[in-house]
PDB file of C-alpha atoms and ligand atoms in Angstrom:
ATOM      1  CA  MET A   1      88.151 -31.894  29.068  1.00  0.00           C
ATOM      2  CA  ASN A   2      86.198 -34.711  27.401  1.00  0.00           C
ATOM      3  CA  ASP A   3      82.521 -34.129  26.716  1.00  0.00           C
ATOM      4  CA  GLN A   4      81.666 -37.826  26.813  1.00  0.00           C
ATOM      5  CA  ILE A   5      82.351 -40.636  29.235  1.00  0.00           C
ATOM      6  CA  LYS A   6      81.658 -44.380  29.303  1.00  0.00           C
ATOM      7  CA  ILE A   7      81.289 -46.075  32.627  1.00  0.00           C
ATOM      8  CA  PHE A   8      80.623 -49.498  34.160  1.00  0.00           C
ATOM      9  CA  SER A   9      78.056 -49.254  36.948  1.00  0.00           C
ATOM     10  CA  PRO A  10      78.127 -52.468  38.991  1.00  0.00           C
ATOM     11  CA  ALA A  11      75.472 -54.656  40.542  1.00  0.00           C
ATOM     12  CA  THR A  12      75.313 -54.726  44.324  1.00  0.00           C
ATOM     13  CA  VAL A  13      73.932 -56.873  47.130  1.00  0.00           C
ATOM     14  CA  ALA A  14      72.008 -54.923  49.758  1.00  0.00           C
ATOM     15  CA  ASN A  15      71.136 -55.927  53.333  1.00  0.00           C
ATOM     16  CA  VAL A  16      73.821 -58.679  53.553  1.00  0.00           C
ATOM     17  CA  ALA A  17      71.486 -60.775  55.720  1.00  0.00           C
ATOM     18  CA  CYS A  18      71.261 -58.853  59.013  1.00  0.00           C
ATOM     19  CA  GLY A  19      71.798 -55.278  57.762  1.00  0.00           C
ATOM     20  CA  PHE A  20      68.425 -54.355  56.280  1.00  0.00           C
ATOM     21  CA  ASP A  21      68.680 -50.949  54.569  1.00  0.00           C
ATOM     22  CA  VAL A  22      72.177 -50.298  55.954  1.00  0.00           C
ATOM     23  CA  LEU A  23      74.714 -52.859  54.683  1.00  0.00           C
ATOM     24  CA  GLY A  24      75.712 -53.648  51.119  1.00  0.00           C
ATOM     25  CA  PHE A  25      78.565 -54.852  48.948  1.00  0.00           C
ATOM     26  CA  CYS A  26      79.583 -54.426  45.333  1.00  0.00           C
ATOM     27  CA  LEU A  27      79.904 -57.161  42.680  1.00  0.00           C
ATOM     28  CA  ASP A  28      82.387 -57.082  39.836  1.00  0.00           C
ATOM     29  CA  LYS A  29      81.066 -59.516  37.253  1.00  0.00           C
ATOM     30  CA  ILE A  30      77.797 -57.873  36.399  1.00  0.00           C
ATOM     31  CA  GLY A  31      76.656 -54.313  35.843  1.00  0.00           C
ATOM     32  CA  ASP A  32      75.386 -51.713  33.377  1.00  0.00           C
ATOM     33  CA  GLY A  33      77.302 -49.831  30.731  1.00  0.00           C
ATOM     34  CA  MET A  34      76.420 -46.148  30.438  1.00  0.00           C
ATOM     35  CA  THR A  35      77.548 -43.336  28.177  1.00  0.00           C
ATOM     36  CA  ILE A  36      77.037 -39.802  29.434  1.00  0.00           C
ATOM     37  CA  LYS A  37      77.479 -36.866  27.092  1.00  0.00           C
ATOM     38  CA  LYS A  38      77.743 -33.197  28.070  1.00  0.00           C
ATOM     39  CA  VAL A  39      75.779 -31.033  25.612  1.00  0.00           C
ATOM     40  CA  LYS A  40      74.998 -27.322  25.180  1.00  0.00           C
ATOM     41  CA  GLU A  41      71.230 -27.738  25.341  1.00  0.00           C
ATOM     42  CA  PRO A  42      70.089 -27.592  28.946  1.00  0.00           C
ATOM     43  CA  GLY A  43      68.189 -30.513  30.517  1.00  0.00           C
ATOM     44  CA  ILE A  44      68.542 -34.301  30.639  1.00  0.00           C
ATOM     45  CA  ARG A  45      67.791 -36.535  27.678  1.00  0.00           C
ATOM     46  CA  ILE A  46      67.825 -40.326  27.670  1.00  0.00           C
ATOM     47  CA  THR A  47      68.844 -41.161  24.145  1.00  0.00           C
ATOM     48  CA  LYS A  48      69.165 -44.986  24.168  1.00  0.00           C
ATOM     49  CA  ILE A  49      68.145 -47.860  26.393  1.00  0.00           C
ATOM     50  CA  HIS A  50      69.467 -51.313  25.510  1.00  0.00           C
ATOM     51  CA  GLY A  51      68.761 -54.538  27.315  1.00  0.00           C
ATOM     52  CA  CYS A  52      65.298 -53.899  28.707  1.00  0.00           C
ATOM     53  CA  GLU A  53      62.280 -51.674  28.423  1.00  0.00           C
ATOM     54  CA  LEU A  54      62.393 -48.581  30.591  1.00  0.00           C
ATOM     55  CA  PRO A  55      60.850 -45.141  30.174  1.00  0.00           C
ATOM     56  CA  TYR A  56      62.764 -42.550  28.153  1.00  0.00           C
ATOM     57  CA  GLU A  57      61.147 -39.614  29.965  1.00  0.00           C
ATOM     58  CA  PRO A  58      63.837 -38.509  32.440  1.00  0.00           C
ATOM     59  CA  GLU A  59      61.336 -37.840  35.208  1.00  0.00           C
ATOM     60  CA  LYS A  60      60.099 -41.456  34.972  1.00  0.00           C
ATOM     61  CA  ASN A  61      63.521 -43.095  34.701  1.00  0.00           C
ATOM     62  CA  VAL A  62      65.703 -43.569  37.822  1.00  0.00           C
ATOM     63  CA  ALA A  63      68.870 -42.466  35.975  1.00  0.00           C
ATOM     64  CA  GLY A  64      66.983 -39.399  34.740  1.00  0.00           C
ATOM     65  CA  VAL A  65      65.546 -38.498  38.143  1.00  0.00           C
ATOM     66  CA  SER A  66      68.935 -38.522  39.886  1.00  0.00           C
ATOM     67  CA  ALA A  67      70.462 -36.599  36.957  1.00  0.00           C
ATOM     68  CA  LEU A  68      67.693 -33.979  37.086  1.00  0.00           C
ATOM     69  CA  ALA A  69      68.176 -33.551  40.853  1.00  0.00           C
ATOM     70  CA  MET A  70      71.909 -32.976  40.373  1.00  0.00           C
ATOM     71  CA  LEU A  71      71.380 -30.621  37.429  1.00  0.00           C
ATOM     72  CA  GLU A  72      68.868 -28.583  39.402  1.00  0.00           C
ATOM     73  CA  ALA A  73      71.262 -28.256  42.358  1.00  0.00           C
ATOM     74  CA  LEU A  74      74.443 -27.471  40.378  1.00  0.00           C
ATOM     75  CA  LYS A  75      72.963 -25.439  37.519  1.00  0.00           C
ATOM     76  CA  PRO A  76      76.045 -26.062  35.377  1.00  0.00           C
ATOM     77  CA  GLY A  77      74.704 -24.160  32.348  1.00  0.00           C
ATOM     78  CA  CYS A  78      74.683 -27.228  30.111  1.00  0.00           C
ATOM     79  CA  GLY A  79      72.726 -30.440  29.659  1.00  0.00           C
ATOM     80  CA  PHE A  80      73.458 -34.171  29.472  1.00  0.00           C
ATOM     81  CA  GLU A  81      72.504 -37.090  27.257  1.00  0.00           C
ATOM     82  CA  ILE A  82      72.415 -40.554  28.768  1.00  0.00           C
ATOM     83  CA  GLU A  83      72.731 -43.894  27.010  1.00  0.00           C
ATOM     84  CA  MET A  84      71.939 -46.968  29.084  1.00  0.00           C
ATOM     85  CA  HIS A  85      73.058 -50.535  28.371  1.00  0.00           C
ATOM     86  CA  LYS A  86      71.284 -52.519  31.048  1.00  0.00           C
ATOM     87  CA  GLY A  87      73.231 -55.586  32.096  1.00  0.00           C
ATOM     88  CA  ILE A  88      71.208 -55.872  35.300  1.00  0.00           C
ATOM     89  CA  LYS A  89      67.591 -56.801  34.879  1.00  0.00           C
ATOM     90  CA  PRO A  90      65.160 -54.541  36.767  1.00  0.00           C
ATOM     91  CA  GLY A  91      63.517 -56.323  39.694  1.00  0.00           C
ATOM     92  CA  SER A  92      66.339 -58.852  40.034  1.00  0.00           C
ATOM     93  CA  GLY A  93      67.424 -57.809  43.540  1.00  0.00           C
ATOM     94  CA  ILE A  94      71.007 -56.956  42.682  1.00  0.00           C
ATOM     95  CA  GLY A  95      70.700 -53.202  42.519  1.00  0.00           C
ATOM     96  CA  SER A  96      69.470 -52.537  38.987  1.00  0.00           C
ATOM     97  CA  SER A  97      67.900 -49.181  39.834  1.00  0.00           C
ATOM     98  CA  ALA A  98      70.874 -48.203  42.008  1.00  0.00           C
ATOM     99  CA  ALA A  99      73.298 -48.873  39.130  1.00  0.00           C
ATOM    100  CA  SER A 100      71.269 -46.583  36.858  1.00  0.00           C
ATOM    101  CA  ALA A 101      70.699 -43.876  39.466  1.00  0.00           C
ATOM    102  CA  ALA A 102      74.340 -43.835  40.551  1.00  0.00           C
ATOM    103  CA  GLY A 103      75.763 -44.160  37.033  1.00  0.00           C
ATOM    104  CA  SER A 104      74.186 -41.011  35.633  1.00  0.00           C
ATOM    105  CA  VAL A 105      75.323 -38.738  38.476  1.00  0.00           C
ATOM    106  CA  PHE A 106      78.785 -40.328  38.606  1.00  0.00           C
ATOM    107  CA  GLY A 107      79.276 -39.694  34.884  1.00  0.00           C
ATOM    108  CA  MET A 108      77.973 -36.125  35.067  1.00  0.00           C
ATOM    109  CA  ASN A 109      80.257 -35.379  38.005  1.00  0.00           C
ATOM    110  CA  GLU A 110      83.282 -36.583  36.047  1.00  0.00           C
ATOM    111  CA  LEU A 111      82.335 -34.453  33.031  1.00  0.00           C
ATOM    112  CA  LEU A 112      81.953 -31.400  35.266  1.00  0.00           C
ATOM    113  CA  GLY A 113      85.413 -31.845  36.820  1.00  0.00           C
ATOM    114  CA  ARG A 114      84.252 -33.632  40.003  1.00  0.00           C
ATOM    115  CA  PRO A 115      82.568 -30.842  41.967  1.00  0.00           C
ATOM    116  CA  LEU A 116      80.879 -33.420  44.254  1.00  0.00           C
ATOM    117  CA  ASN A 117      82.296 -36.019  46.614  1.00  0.00           C
ATOM    118  CA  LYS A 118      80.966 -39.597  46.735  1.00  0.00           C
ATOM    119  CA  THR A 119      78.576 -38.964  49.614  1.00  0.00           C
ATOM    120  CA  GLU A 120      77.068 -35.999  47.761  1.00  0.00           C
ATOM    121  CA  LEU A 121      76.704 -38.148  44.639  1.00  0.00           C
ATOM    122  CA  THR A 122      74.923 -40.797  46.695  1.00  0.00           C
ATOM    123  CA  LYS A 123      72.464 -38.163  47.907  1.00  0.00           C
ATOM    124  CA  PHE A 124      71.425 -37.276  44.369  1.00  0.00           C
ATOM    125  CA  ALA A 125      71.329 -40.924  43.353  1.00  0.00           C
ATOM    126  CA  MET A 126      68.902 -41.571  46.229  1.00  0.00           C
ATOM    127  CA  LYS A 127      66.331 -39.416  44.439  1.00  0.00           C
ATOM    128  CA  GLY A 128      66.376 -41.879  41.537  1.00  0.00           C
ATOM    129  CA  GLU A 129      66.370 -44.939  43.795  1.00  0.00           C
ATOM    130  CA  ALA A 130      63.313 -43.532  45.594  1.00  0.00           C
ATOM    131  CA  LEU A 131      61.372 -43.572  42.314  1.00  0.00           C
ATOM    132  CA  ALA A 132      61.891 -47.343  42.032  1.00  0.00           C
ATOM    133  CA  SER A 133      61.312 -48.387  45.617  1.00  0.00           C
ATOM    134  CA  GLN A 134      59.125 -45.600  47.049  1.00  0.00           C
ATOM    135  CA  SER A 135      61.636 -45.145  49.840  1.00  0.00           C
ATOM    136  CA  GLU A 136      64.959 -43.328  50.196  1.00  0.00           C
ATOM    137  CA  HIS A 137      67.626 -45.856  51.110  1.00  0.00           C
ATOM    138  CA  ALA A 138      71.244 -46.066  50.023  1.00  0.00           C
ATOM    139  CA  ASP A 139      72.321 -49.632  50.800  1.00  0.00           C
ATOM    140  CA  ASN A 140      72.713 -50.482  47.085  1.00  0.00           C
ATOM    141  CA  LEU A 141      73.895 -47.023  46.039  1.00  0.00           C
ATOM    142  CA  ALA A 142      76.707 -46.675  48.557  1.00  0.00           C
ATOM    143  CA  PRO A 143      78.565 -49.872  47.547  1.00  0.00           C
ATOM    144  CA  ALA A 144      78.020 -49.047  43.836  1.00  0.00           C
ATOM    145  CA  ILE A 145      79.608 -45.620  44.303  1.00  0.00           C
ATOM    146  CA  PHE A 146      82.246 -46.372  46.980  1.00  0.00           C
ATOM    147  CA  GLY A 147      82.964 -50.051  46.151  1.00  0.00           C
ATOM    148  CA  GLY A 148      83.509 -52.878  48.647  1.00  0.00           C
ATOM    149  CA  PHE A 149      81.300 -53.152  51.722  1.00  0.00           C
ATOM    150  CA  THR A 150      79.525 -50.085  53.017  1.00  0.00           C
ATOM    151  CA  LEU A 151      77.333 -49.272  55.984  1.00  0.00           C
ATOM    152  CA  VAL A 152      74.847 -46.415  55.770  1.00  0.00           C
ATOM    153  CA  ARG A 153      74.936 -45.153  59.364  1.00  0.00           C
ATOM    154  CA  ASN A 154      72.408 -42.406  58.709  1.00  0.00           C
ATOM    155  CA  VAL A 155      70.343 -41.247  55.748  1.00  0.00           C
ATOM    156  CA  ASN A 156      69.644 -37.642  56.691  1.00  0.00           C
ATOM    157  CA  PRO A 157      72.246 -36.269  56.970  1.00  0.00           C
ATOM    158  CA  LEU A 158      73.831 -39.003  54.901  1.00  0.00           C
ATOM    159  CA  ASP A 159      76.697 -40.759  56.674  1.00  0.00           C
ATOM    160  CA  ILE A 160      78.377 -43.643  54.843  1.00  0.00           C
ATOM    161  CA  VAL A 161      81.013 -45.830  56.466  1.00  0.00           C
ATOM    162  CA  ARG A 162      83.327 -47.944  54.322  1.00  0.00           C
ATOM    163  CA  VAL A 163      84.016 -51.393  55.743  1.00  0.00           C
ATOM    164  CA  PRO A 164      87.049 -53.452  54.634  1.00  0.00           C
ATOM    165  CA  THR A 165      86.698 -56.476  52.357  1.00  0.00           C
ATOM    166  CA  PRO A 166      88.498 -59.673  53.437  1.00  0.00           C
ATOM    167  CA  HIS A 167      90.867 -60.771  50.724  1.00  0.00           C
ATOM    168  CA  ASP A 168      89.473 -64.207  50.016  1.00  0.00           C
ATOM    169  CA  LEU A 169      85.777 -63.426  50.014  1.00  0.00           C
ATOM    170  CA  TYR A 170      83.610 -64.382  47.015  1.00  0.00           C
ATOM    171  CA  ALA A 171      79.909 -64.140  46.338  1.00  0.00           C
ATOM    172  CA  THR A 172      77.705 -66.624  44.514  1.00  0.00           C
ATOM    173  CA  ILE A 173      74.424 -65.313  43.136  1.00  0.00           C
ATOM    174  CA  LEU A 174      71.352 -67.285  42.129  1.00  0.00           C
ATOM    175  CA  PHE A 175      68.897 -65.221  40.136  1.00  0.00           C
ATOM    176  CA  PRO A 176      65.546 -66.859  39.414  1.00  0.00           C
ATOM    177  CA  GLN A 177      64.020 -65.029  36.457  1.00  0.00           C
ATOM    178  CA  ILE A 178      60.927 -63.855  38.258  1.00  0.00           C
ATOM    179  CA  GLU A 179      60.325 -60.240  39.129  1.00  0.00           C
ATOM    180  CA  VAL A 180      59.951 -59.034  42.701  1.00  0.00           C
ATOM    181  CA  LYS A 181      59.192 -55.327  42.951  1.00  0.00           C
ATOM    182  CA  THR A 182      61.081 -53.671  45.796  1.00  0.00           C
ATOM    183  CA  ALA A 183      58.074 -51.570  46.778  1.00  0.00           C
ATOM    184  CA  GLU A 184      55.977 -54.755  47.123  1.00  0.00           C
ATOM    185  CA  ALA A 185      58.699 -56.630  49.015  1.00  0.00           C
ATOM    186  CA  ARG A 186      58.816 -53.702  51.440  1.00  0.00           C
ATOM    187  CA  ALA A 187      55.053 -53.534  51.802  1.00  0.00           C
ATOM    188  CA  ILE A 188      54.898 -57.061  53.290  1.00  0.00           C
ATOM    189  CA  LEU A 189      57.313 -56.233  56.109  1.00  0.00           C
ATOM    190  CA  PRO A 190      56.078 -55.669  59.664  1.00  0.00           C
ATOM    191  CA  LYS A 191      56.011 -52.097  60.954  1.00  0.00           C
ATOM    192  CA  GLN A 192      57.136 -53.195  64.418  1.00  0.00           C
ATOM    193  CA  VAL A 193      59.783 -55.661  65.525  1.00  0.00           C
ATOM    194  CA  PRO A 194      59.914 -57.561  68.852  1.00  0.00           C
ATOM    195  CA  LEU A 195      62.783 -56.363  71.024  1.00  0.00           C
ATOM    196  CA  LYS A 196      64.197 -59.896  71.305  1.00  0.00           C
ATOM    197  CA  LYS A 197      64.571 -60.139  67.521  1.00  0.00           C
ATOM    198  CA  ALA A 198      66.015 -56.621  67.291  1.00  0.00           C
ATOM    199  CA  ILE A 199      68.678 -57.565  69.853  1.00  0.00           C
ATOM    200  CA  GLN A 200      69.681 -60.622  67.809  1.00  0.00           C
ATOM    201  CA  GLN A 201      69.778 -58.584  64.614  1.00  0.00           C
ATOM    202  CA  TRP A 202      71.932 -55.709  65.840  1.00  0.00           C
ATOM    203  CA  ALA A 203      74.285 -58.132  67.582  1.00  0.00           C
ATOM    204  CA  ASN A 204      74.781 -59.826  64.208  1.00  0.00           C
ATOM    205  CA  VAL A 205      75.305 -56.507  62.385  1.00  0.00           C
ATOM    206  CA  GLY A 206      77.985 -55.517  64.912  1.00  0.00           C
ATOM    207  CA  SER A 207      79.765 -58.854  64.721  1.00  0.00           C
ATOM    208  CA  LEU A 208      79.513 -58.961  60.914  1.00  0.00           C
ATOM    209  CA  VAL A 209      81.222 -55.575  60.652  1.00  0.00           C
ATOM    210  CA  HIS A 210      83.890 -56.717  63.118  1.00  0.00           C
ATOM    211  CA  ALA A 211      84.401 -59.932  61.121  1.00  0.00           C
ATOM    212  CA  LEU A 212      84.896 -57.908  57.929  1.00  0.00           C
ATOM    213  CA  HIS A 213      87.486 -55.716  59.677  1.00  0.00           C
ATOM    214  CA  THR A 214      89.412 -58.668  61.061  1.00  0.00           C
ATOM    215  CA  SER A 215      88.900 -61.152  58.164  1.00  0.00           C
ATOM    216  CA  ASP A 216      87.403 -63.526  60.729  1.00  0.00           C
ATOM    217  CA  TYR A 217      85.577 -65.989  58.466  1.00  0.00           C
ATOM    218  CA  ASN A 218      84.183 -68.037  61.355  1.00  0.00           C
ATOM    219  CA  LEU A 219      82.625 -64.960  62.879  1.00  0.00           C
ATOM    220  CA  LEU A 220      81.270 -64.056  59.433  1.00  0.00           C
ATOM    221  CA  ARG A 221      79.624 -67.479  59.326  1.00  0.00           C
ATOM    222  CA  ARG A 222      77.983 -66.924  62.709  1.00  0.00           C
ATOM    223  CA  SER A 223      76.847 -63.391  61.854  1.00  0.00           C
ATOM    224  CA  LEU A 224      75.242 -63.823  58.413  1.00  0.00           C
ATOM    225  CA  LYS A 225      71.752 -64.294  59.825  1.00  0.00           C
ATOM    226  CA  ASP A 226      68.554 -62.355  59.323  1.00  0.00           C
ATOM    227  CA  VAL A 227      65.842 -63.003  61.909  1.00  0.00           C
ATOM    228  CA  ILE A 228      63.649 -60.024  60.963  1.00  0.00           C
ATOM    229  CA  ILE A 229      63.209 -59.631  57.196  1.00  0.00           C
ATOM    230  CA  GLU A 230      63.889 -63.079  55.752  1.00  0.00           C
ATOM    231  CA  PRO A 231      60.952 -64.835  57.469  1.00  0.00           C
ATOM    232  CA  TYR A 232      58.566 -62.500  55.586  1.00  0.00           C
ATOM    233  CA  ARG A 233      60.298 -62.284  52.234  1.00  0.00           C
ATOM    234  CA  LYS A 234      61.312 -65.903  51.767  1.00  0.00           C
ATOM    235  CA  GLN A 235      57.807 -66.735  50.583  1.00  0.00           C
ATOM    236  CA  LEU A 236      58.528 -64.625  47.451  1.00  0.00           C
ATOM    237  CA  ILE A 237      61.376 -66.955  46.407  1.00  0.00           C
ATOM    238  CA  PRO A 238      60.530 -70.501  45.278  1.00  0.00           C
ATOM    239  CA  GLU A 239      62.604 -73.223  47.057  1.00  0.00           C
ATOM    240  CA  TYR A 240      64.199 -70.695  49.386  1.00  0.00           C
ATOM    241  CA  ASP A 241      64.778 -73.076  52.314  1.00  0.00           C
ATOM    242  CA  ARG A 242      66.331 -75.645  49.996  1.00  0.00           C
ATOM    243  CA  ILE A 243      68.639 -73.017  48.508  1.00  0.00           C
ATOM    244  CA  LYS A 244      69.918 -72.198  51.990  1.00  0.00           C
ATOM    245  CA  THR A 245      70.457 -75.841  52.846  1.00  0.00           C
ATOM    246  CA  LEU A 246      72.371 -76.441  49.609  1.00  0.00           C
ATOM    247  CA  ALA A 247      74.563 -73.386  50.228  1.00  0.00           C
ATOM    248  CA  ARG A 248      75.362 -74.545  53.760  1.00  0.00           C
ATOM    249  CA  GLU A 249      76.126 -78.102  52.599  1.00  0.00           C
ATOM    250  CA  ALA A 250      78.463 -76.739  49.909  1.00  0.00           C
ATOM    251  CA  GLY A 251      80.401 -74.785  52.525  1.00  0.00           C
ATOM    252  CA  ALA A 252      79.061 -71.235  52.170  1.00  0.00           C
ATOM    253  CA  LEU A 253      79.695 -68.908  55.106  1.00  0.00           C
ATOM    254  CA  GLY A 254      76.128 -67.701  54.815  1.00  0.00           C
ATOM    255  CA  CYS A 255      73.265 -67.335  52.383  1.00  0.00           C
ATOM    256  CA  SER A 256      70.405 -64.870  52.322  1.00  0.00           C
ATOM    257  CA  ILE A 257      68.159 -62.794  50.090  1.00  0.00           C
ATOM    258  CA  SER A 258      69.966 -60.217  47.962  1.00  0.00           C
ATOM    259  CA  GLY A 259      68.242 -56.884  48.557  1.00  0.00           C
ATOM    260  CA  SER A 260      64.526 -57.357  48.187  1.00  0.00           C
ATOM    261  CA  GLY A 261      64.971 -60.526  46.062  1.00  0.00           C
ATOM    262  CA  PRO A 262      64.364 -62.659  44.125  1.00  0.00           C
ATOM    263  CA  SER A 263      68.144 -63.069  43.822  1.00  0.00           C
ATOM    264  CA  VAL A 264      69.834 -64.981  46.599  1.00  0.00           C
ATOM    265  CA  PHE A 265      73.496 -64.547  47.531  1.00  0.00           C
ATOM    266  CA  ALA A 266      75.976 -66.731  49.353  1.00  0.00           C
ATOM    267  CA  LEU A 267      79.288 -65.479  50.713  1.00  0.00           C
ATOM    268  CA  CYS A 268      82.164 -67.947  50.585  1.00  0.00           C
ATOM    269  CA  LYS A 269      85.791 -68.173  51.625  1.00  0.00           C
ATOM    270  CA  GLY A 270      87.705 -68.736  48.397  1.00  0.00           C
ATOM    271  CA  LYS A 271      86.694 -69.095  44.771  1.00  0.00           C
ATOM    272  CA  HIS A 272      86.514 -72.892  44.907  1.00  0.00           C
ATOM    273  CA  ALA A 273      83.907 -72.803  47.652  1.00  0.00           C
ATOM    274  CA  ALA A 274      81.948 -70.180  45.694  1.00  0.00           C
ATOM    275  CA  GLU A 275      82.042 -72.410  42.582  1.00  0.00           C
ATOM    276  CA  ARG A 276      80.859 -75.396  44.643  1.00  0.00           C
ATOM    277  CA  VAL A 277      77.905 -73.342  45.858  1.00  0.00           C
ATOM    278  CA  ARG A 278      77.194 -72.282  42.294  1.00  0.00           C
ATOM    279  CA  GLU A 279      77.074 -75.940  41.167  1.00  0.00           C
ATOM    280  CA  ARG A 280      74.499 -76.626  43.870  1.00  0.00           C
ATOM    281  CA  PHE A 281      72.517 -73.525  42.942  1.00  0.00           C
ATOM    282  CA  GLU A 282      72.362 -74.799  39.348  1.00  0.00           C
ATOM    283  CA  THR A 283      70.305 -77.767  40.563  1.00  0.00           C
ATOM    284  CA  VAL A 284      67.596 -75.796  42.381  1.00  0.00           C
ATOM    285  CA  TYR A 285      65.327 -74.947  39.467  1.00  0.00           C
ATOM    286  CA  ALA A 286      66.542 -77.591  37.017  1.00  0.00           C
ATOM    287  CA  GLY A 287      63.498 -79.461  35.758  1.00  0.00           C
ATOM    288  CA  SER A 288      61.142 -76.671  36.827  1.00  0.00           C
ATOM    289  CA  ASP A 289      59.763 -73.959  34.557  1.00  0.00           C
ATOM    290  CA  ILE A 290      61.693 -71.232  36.370  1.00  0.00           C
ATOM    291  CA  ASP A 291      64.578 -69.858  34.319  1.00  0.00           C
ATOM    292  CA  PHE A 292      67.588 -68.815  36.331  1.00  0.00           C
ATOM    293  CA  GLN A 293      71.123 -67.497  36.155  1.00  0.00           C
ATOM    294  CA  THR A 294      74.031 -68.050  38.499  1.00  0.00           C
ATOM    295  CA  LEU A 295      77.330 -66.257  38.865  1.00  0.00           C
ATOM    296  CA  VAL A 296      80.422 -66.177  41.021  1.00  0.00           C
ATOM    297  CA  SER A 297      81.981 -62.783  41.642  1.00  0.00           C
ATOM    298  CA  SER A 298      84.775 -61.388  43.724  1.00  0.00           C
ATOM    299  CA  ILE A 299      83.938 -58.283  45.722  1.00  0.00           C
ATOM    300  CA  ASN A 300      84.452 -55.140  43.653  1.00  0.00           C
ATOM    301  CA  THR A 301      86.334 -52.757  45.923  1.00  0.00           C
ATOM    302  CA  GLU A 302      86.454 -49.963  43.314  1.00  0.00           C
ATOM    303  CA  GLY A 303      82.756 -49.425  42.578  1.00  0.00           C
ATOM    304  CA  ILE A 304      81.676 -47.577  39.441  1.00  0.00           C
ATOM    305  CA  ARG A 305      84.556 -47.199  37.027  1.00  0.00           C
ATOM    306  CA  ILE A 306      85.371 -45.263  33.881  1.00  0.00           C
ATOM    307  CA  LEU A 307      85.879 -47.472  30.824  1.00  0.00           C
TER     308      LEU A 307
HETATM  309  N1  LIG B   1      67.256 -52.553  51.545  1.00  0.00           N
HETATM  310  C1  LIG B   1      66.377 -52.603  50.424  1.00  0.00           C
HETATM  311  C2  LIG B   1      65.282 -53.631  50.681  1.00  0.00           C
HETATM  312  C3  LIG B   1      67.161 -52.993  49.201  1.00  0.00           C
HETATM  313  O1  LIG B   1      65.644 -54.733  51.115  1.00  0.00           O
HETATM  314  O2  LIG B   1      64.116 -53.317  50.507  1.00  0.00           O
HETATM  315  C4  LIG B   1      66.346 -53.033  47.942  1.00  0.00           C
HETATM  316  O3  LIG B   1      66.257 -51.764  47.375  1.00  0.00           O
END
């Protein structure tokens, strides 16, 4: 068996408008590269971090924390070295910490002969994710590990439901280069929700899941709405209302905040529509001092993969 593995750990979009902390999907055009090495010396060592500045101490690094949790539980009698090539900027809202936290445990599991299933891997990855966001949620981790769309029905015990991906669905991402910390974007949310809003939200979650099962794009369009979280978080994203208007005008099925932001995603039927939305997104911050990136991606139904 190989003692070293290289993987691609993809970016993900959590919440998907109405599904705060439960829904997510996986992107295929952007992610982190990671190399995991099995070594004799016990413990976890982070040996290289490319692409951004993150702590090398495993207990302060999300990839290290999830790896330590898995090592502690399995006691495999060996250690691991982790090299991280960050393609996803931390604080971008497309699952940077989830890609790191999931990547380390996925790679270790492969090197150990796959003793754990994907749900068990997600559980260990949640320990790393919790370091970044101060809360244990799996709506970025589950799509990174399982691929496609996922719904986290319950966190403890963890229960992940895979939801089908309609064939012609594409995502457009607008990433303004400002940092929004997940913990801060969670701190501004209300602790209580009016029943009327909750009814709207769970109706939309149900119909969104049904639309994904039946490839009903019109129902998708009607369901991609967030009446609970977006009103609070949109203030963190410059020009948010305009972004939504542009996406709608360009034919997007829906547009909302990706995870805790600042990235915004639009879901579109067909690549052409997604490219049209991208062209509009390119205009939002042109002439301002906000740097930005845009991308069009199909939905990655495989999740993390070995390179
Ligand atoms: N569901 C999470 C949030 C995703 O919106 O806070 C970001 O980790």
